[in-house]
Amino acid sequence: EQEGDAAAPAPTVGDVEAITPLEERVATIGLLNKRNNESQDLKMRPGDVREVGPVIVRLSTCERTAPWEMPQETGAFVQLDVLERGQSDHTRIFSGWLFKESPSLNVVEHPIYDVWVKDCAMRFPGDAVEEG
């Protein structure tokens, strides 16, 4: 068998422990109220549920392409429930993947609220470990 070239190989499945475990990832989700033009960033971990006024945002997971893979993409699986005027229960208006680099791929269609993914903070093999 021949040795590989001198370039550093991409990490393999054996390096999977160096990837951030799901429960330690932090997604930044943008939430916009189009009626009053207020937007805010929600920092969420997978499994988190945040209630902001009549809106409930659930984050199932977030994912980011490894630095050595192209194209670079950042995504999150989000569910959005809204309590509409005159209703007693929240209604699910969106459930699916949102992608930072391709916002038009999957769109939250609601007259008042918009949600988008801004980031998914996670580590990969070979990343510098941050000292805190």
PDB file of C-alpha atoms in Angstrom:
ATOM      1  CA  GLU A   1       0.000   0.000   0.000  1.00  0.00           C
ATOM      2  CA  GLN A   2       1.141   3.516  -0.750  1.00  0.00           C
ATOM      3  CA  GLU A   3       1.440   6.304   1.768  1.00  0.00           C
ATOM      4  CA  GLY A   4      -0.931   9.256   1.295  1.00  0.00           C
ATOM      5  CA  ASP A   5       0.299  12.596   0.077  1.00  0.00           C
ATOM      6  CA  ALA A   6       1.830  15.134   2.441  1.00  0.00           C
ATOM      7  CA  ALA A   7      -1.408  17.154   2.840  1.00  0.00           C
ATOM      8  CA  ALA A   8      -3.145  16.673   6.165  1.00  0.00           C
ATOM      9  CA  PRO A   9      -5.961  14.175   5.709  1.00  0.00           C
ATOM     10  CA  ALA A  10      -9.497  15.089   6.656  1.00  0.00           C
ATOM     11  CA  PRO A  11     -10.392  13.640  10.067  1.00  0.00           C
ATOM     12  CA  THR A  12     -12.033  10.239   9.969  1.00  0.00           C
ATOM     13  CA  VAL A  13     -14.832   8.602  11.929  1.00  0.00           C
ATOM     14  CA  GLY A  14     -12.323   7.768  14.660  1.00  0.00           C
ATOM     15  CA  ASP A  15     -12.096  11.514  15.363  1.00  0.00           C
ATOM     16  CA  VAL A  16     -15.827  11.806  16.014  1.00  0.00           C
ATOM     17  CA  GLU A  17     -15.281  12.388  19.748  1.00  0.00           C
ATOM     18  CA  ALA A  18     -13.614  15.705  18.857  1.00  0.00           C
ATOM     19  CA  ILE A  19     -16.879  16.971  17.319  1.00  0.00           C
ATOM     20  CA  THR A  20     -19.090  18.919  19.713  1.00  0.00           C
ATOM     21  CA  PRO A  21     -21.745  16.674  21.236  1.00  0.00           C
ATOM     22  CA  LEU A  22     -25.263  17.703  20.295  1.00  0.00           C
ATOM     23  CA  GLU A  23     -26.159  18.912  23.786  1.00  0.00           C
ATOM     24  CA  GLU A  24     -23.172  21.304  23.824  1.00  0.00           C
ATOM     25  CA  ARG A  25     -23.916  23.029  20.506  1.00  0.00           C
ATOM     26  CA  VAL A  26     -25.349  26.538  20.630  1.00  0.00           C
ATOM     27  CA  ALA A  27     -27.515  27.877  17.839  1.00  0.00           C
ATOM     28  CA  THR A  28     -28.230  31.549  17.338  1.00  0.00           C
ATOM     29  CA  ILE A  29     -31.739  31.933  15.959  1.00  0.00           C
ATOM     30  CA  GLY A  30     -33.022  35.279  14.721  1.00  0.00           C
ATOM     31  CA  LEU A  31     -36.646  36.146  15.499  1.00  0.00           C
ATOM     32  CA  LEU A  32     -38.314  39.133  13.823  1.00  0.00           C
ATOM     33  CA  ASN A  33     -41.682  40.674  14.595  1.00  0.00           C
ATOM     34  CA  LYS A  34     -42.495  42.388  11.285  1.00  0.00           C
ATOM     35  CA  ARG A  35     -45.331  44.386  12.857  1.00  0.00           C
ATOM     36  CA  ASN A  36     -43.077  46.423  15.168  1.00  0.00           C
ATOM     37  CA  ASN A  37     -39.755  45.642  13.428  1.00  0.00           C
ATOM     38  CA  GLU A  38     -38.267  44.206  16.632  1.00  0.00           C
ATOM     39  CA  SER A  39     -35.721  41.478  16.150  1.00  0.00           C
ATOM     40  CA  GLN A  40     -33.800  39.496  18.690  1.00  0.00           C
ATOM     41  CA  ASP A  41     -31.221  36.739  18.771  1.00  0.00           C
ATOM     42  CA  LEU A  42     -32.112  33.606  20.704  1.00  0.00           C
ATOM     43  CA  LYS A  43     -29.137  31.542  21.912  1.00  0.00           C
ATOM     44  CA  MET A  44     -30.448  27.984  22.161  1.00  0.00           C
ATOM     45  CA  ARG A  45     -29.150  24.466  22.679  1.00  0.00           C
ATOM     46  CA  PRO A  46     -30.796  21.446  21.024  1.00  0.00           C
ATOM     47  CA  GLY A  47     -33.937  20.591  22.981  1.00  0.00           C
ATOM     48  CA  ASP A  48     -34.455  24.178  24.189  1.00  0.00           C
ATOM     49  CA  VAL A  49     -37.881  25.799  23.963  1.00  0.00           C
ATOM     50  CA  ARG A  50     -38.193  29.594  24.180  1.00  0.00           C
ATOM     51  CA  GLU A  51     -41.429  31.519  24.496  1.00  0.00           C
ATOM     52  CA  VAL A  52     -41.292  35.111  23.274  1.00  0.00           C
ATOM     53  CA  GLY A  53     -44.698  36.732  23.566  1.00  0.00           C
ATOM     54  CA  PRO A  54     -47.114  34.714  21.435  1.00  0.00           C
ATOM     55  CA  VAL A  55     -44.268  32.771  19.749  1.00  0.00           C
ATOM     56  CA  ILE A  56     -42.727  29.471  20.839  1.00  0.00           C
ATOM     57  CA  VAL A  57     -39.409  28.524  19.202  1.00  0.00           C
ATOM     58  CA  ARG A  58     -38.154  24.942  19.555  1.00  0.00           C
ATOM     59  CA  LEU A  59     -34.649  23.928  18.488  1.00  0.00           C
ATOM     60  CA  SER A  60     -34.243  20.229  17.744  1.00  0.00           C
ATOM     61  CA  THR A  61     -30.675  20.347  16.469  1.00  0.00           C
ATOM     62  CA  CYS A  62     -28.114  22.480  14.701  1.00  0.00           C
ATOM     63  CA  GLU A  63     -25.291  21.521  12.406  1.00  0.00           C
ATOM     64  CA  ARG A  64     -22.403  23.199  10.628  1.00  0.00           C
ATOM     65  CA  THR A  65     -20.265  21.916   7.785  1.00  0.00           C
ATOM     66  CA  ALA A  66     -16.755  20.923   8.856  1.00  0.00           C
ATOM     67  CA  PRO A  67     -14.135  23.559   7.973  1.00  0.00           C
ATOM     68  CA  TRP A  68     -12.535  21.283   5.354  1.00  0.00           C
ATOM     69  CA  GLU A  69     -15.839  20.587   3.539  1.00  0.00           C
ATOM     70  CA  MET A  70     -17.349  22.737   0.816  1.00  0.00           C
ATOM     71  CA  PRO A  71     -19.763  24.352   0.464  1.00  0.00           C
ATOM     72  CA  GLN A  72     -19.896  25.768   3.977  1.00  0.00           C
ATOM     73  CA  GLU A  73     -23.402  25.541   5.398  1.00  0.00           C
ATOM     74  CA  THR A  74     -25.039  26.210   8.755  1.00  0.00           C
ATOM     75  CA  GLY A  75     -28.444  24.793   9.530  1.00  0.00           C
ATOM     76  CA  ALA A  76     -30.894  24.232  12.342  1.00  0.00           C
ATOM     77  CA  PHE A  77     -34.058  22.181  12.678  1.00  0.00           C
ATOM     78  CA  VAL A  78     -36.594  24.590  14.136  1.00  0.00           C
ATOM     79  CA  GLN A  79     -40.270  24.450  15.014  1.00  0.00           C
ATOM     80  CA  LEU A  80     -42.276  27.636  15.357  1.00  0.00           C
ATOM     81  CA  ASP A  81     -45.654  27.847  17.090  1.00  0.00           C
ATOM     82  CA  VAL A  82     -47.702  31.059  17.225  1.00  0.00           C
ATOM     83  CA  LEU A  83     -50.688  31.977  19.351  1.00  0.00           C
ATOM     84  CA  GLU A  84     -52.902  33.828  16.892  1.00  0.00           C
ATOM     85  CA  ARG A  85     -55.374  36.475  18.080  1.00  0.00           C
ATOM     86  CA  GLY A  86     -58.629  34.921  19.248  1.00  0.00           C
ATOM     87  CA  GLN A  87     -57.115  31.423  19.526  1.00  0.00           C
ATOM     88  CA  SER A  88     -56.671  29.525  22.787  1.00  0.00           C
ATOM     89  CA  ASP A  89     -53.840  27.253  21.593  1.00  0.00           C
ATOM     90  CA  HIS A  90     -50.599  27.811  19.711  1.00  0.00           C
ATOM     91  CA  THR A  91     -50.571  26.727  16.064  1.00  0.00           C
ATOM     92  CA  ARG A  92     -47.489  25.148  14.453  1.00  0.00           C
ATOM     93  CA  ILE A  93     -46.629  27.397  11.524  1.00  0.00           C
ATOM     94  CA  PHE A  94     -43.219  25.925  10.676  1.00  0.00           C
ATOM     95  CA  SER A  95     -41.272  22.720  11.244  1.00  0.00           C
ATOM     96  CA  GLY A  96     -38.107  22.068   9.284  1.00  0.00           C
ATOM     97  CA  TRP A  97     -34.502  22.878   8.494  1.00  0.00           C
ATOM     98  CA  LEU A  98     -33.441  26.488   8.068  1.00  0.00           C
ATOM     99  CA  PHE A  99     -30.107  27.245   6.383  1.00  0.00           C
ATOM    100  CA  LYS A 100     -28.051  30.387   6.933  1.00  0.00           C
ATOM    101  CA  GLU A 101     -26.454  30.346   3.487  1.00  0.00           C
ATOM    102  CA  SER A 102     -29.695  29.429   1.656  1.00  0.00           C
ATOM    103  CA  PRO A 103     -32.512  31.245   3.455  1.00  0.00           C
ATOM    104  CA  SER A 104     -34.906  30.857   0.526  1.00  0.00           C
ATOM    105  CA  LEU A 105     -34.562  27.045   0.550  1.00  0.00           C
ATOM    106  CA  ASN A 106     -37.042  26.756   3.407  1.00  0.00           C
ATOM    107  CA  VAL A 107     -39.049  29.812   4.412  1.00  0.00           C
ATOM    108  CA  VAL A 108     -41.182  30.590   7.448  1.00  0.00           C
ATOM    109  CA  GLU A 109     -44.390  31.906   5.895  1.00  0.00           C
ATOM    110  CA  HIS A 110     -46.182  34.065   8.424  1.00  0.00           C
ATOM    111  CA  PRO A 111     -47.469  37.647   8.101  1.00  0.00           C
ATOM    112  CA  ILE A 112     -45.951  38.816  11.404  1.00  0.00           C
ATOM    113  CA  TYR A 113     -43.069  36.533  12.438  1.00  0.00           C
ATOM    114  CA  ASP A 114     -39.887  35.465  10.705  1.00  0.00           C
ATOM    115  CA  VAL A 115     -37.245  33.100  12.027  1.00  0.00           C
ATOM    116  CA  TRP A 116     -33.813  32.311  10.595  1.00  0.00           C
ATOM    117  CA  VAL A 117     -30.605  30.584  11.651  1.00  0.00           C
ATOM    118  CA  LYS A 118     -27.579  32.816  12.220  1.00  0.00           C
ATOM    119  CA  ASP A 119     -25.047  30.363  13.644  1.00  0.00           C
ATOM    120  CA  CYS A 120     -24.381  26.933  15.119  1.00  0.00           C
ATOM    121  CA  ALA A 121     -21.407  27.022  17.457  1.00  0.00           C
ATOM    122  CA  MET A 122     -19.586  23.693  17.521  1.00  0.00           C
ATOM    123  CA  ARG A 123     -16.021  22.278  17.403  1.00  0.00           C
ATOM    124  CA  PHE A 124     -14.389  19.955  14.927  1.00  0.00           C
ATOM    125  CA  PRO A 125     -11.251  17.785  15.119  1.00  0.00           C
ATOM    126  CA  GLY A 126      -8.191  19.995  14.816  1.00  0.00           C
ATOM    127  CA  ASP A 127      -9.924  23.127  16.111  1.00  0.00           C
ATOM    128  CA  ALA A 128      -7.971  25.004  18.763  1.00  0.00           C
ATOM    129  CA  VAL A 129      -9.374  24.373  22.198  1.00  0.00           C
ATOM    130  CA  GLU A 130     -10.448  27.634  23.785  1.00  0.00           C
ATOM    131  CA  GLU A 131      -9.119  28.198  27.260  1.00  0.00           C
ATOM    132  CA  GLY A 132     -11.664  29.849  29.532  1.00  0.00           C
TER     133      GLY A 132
END
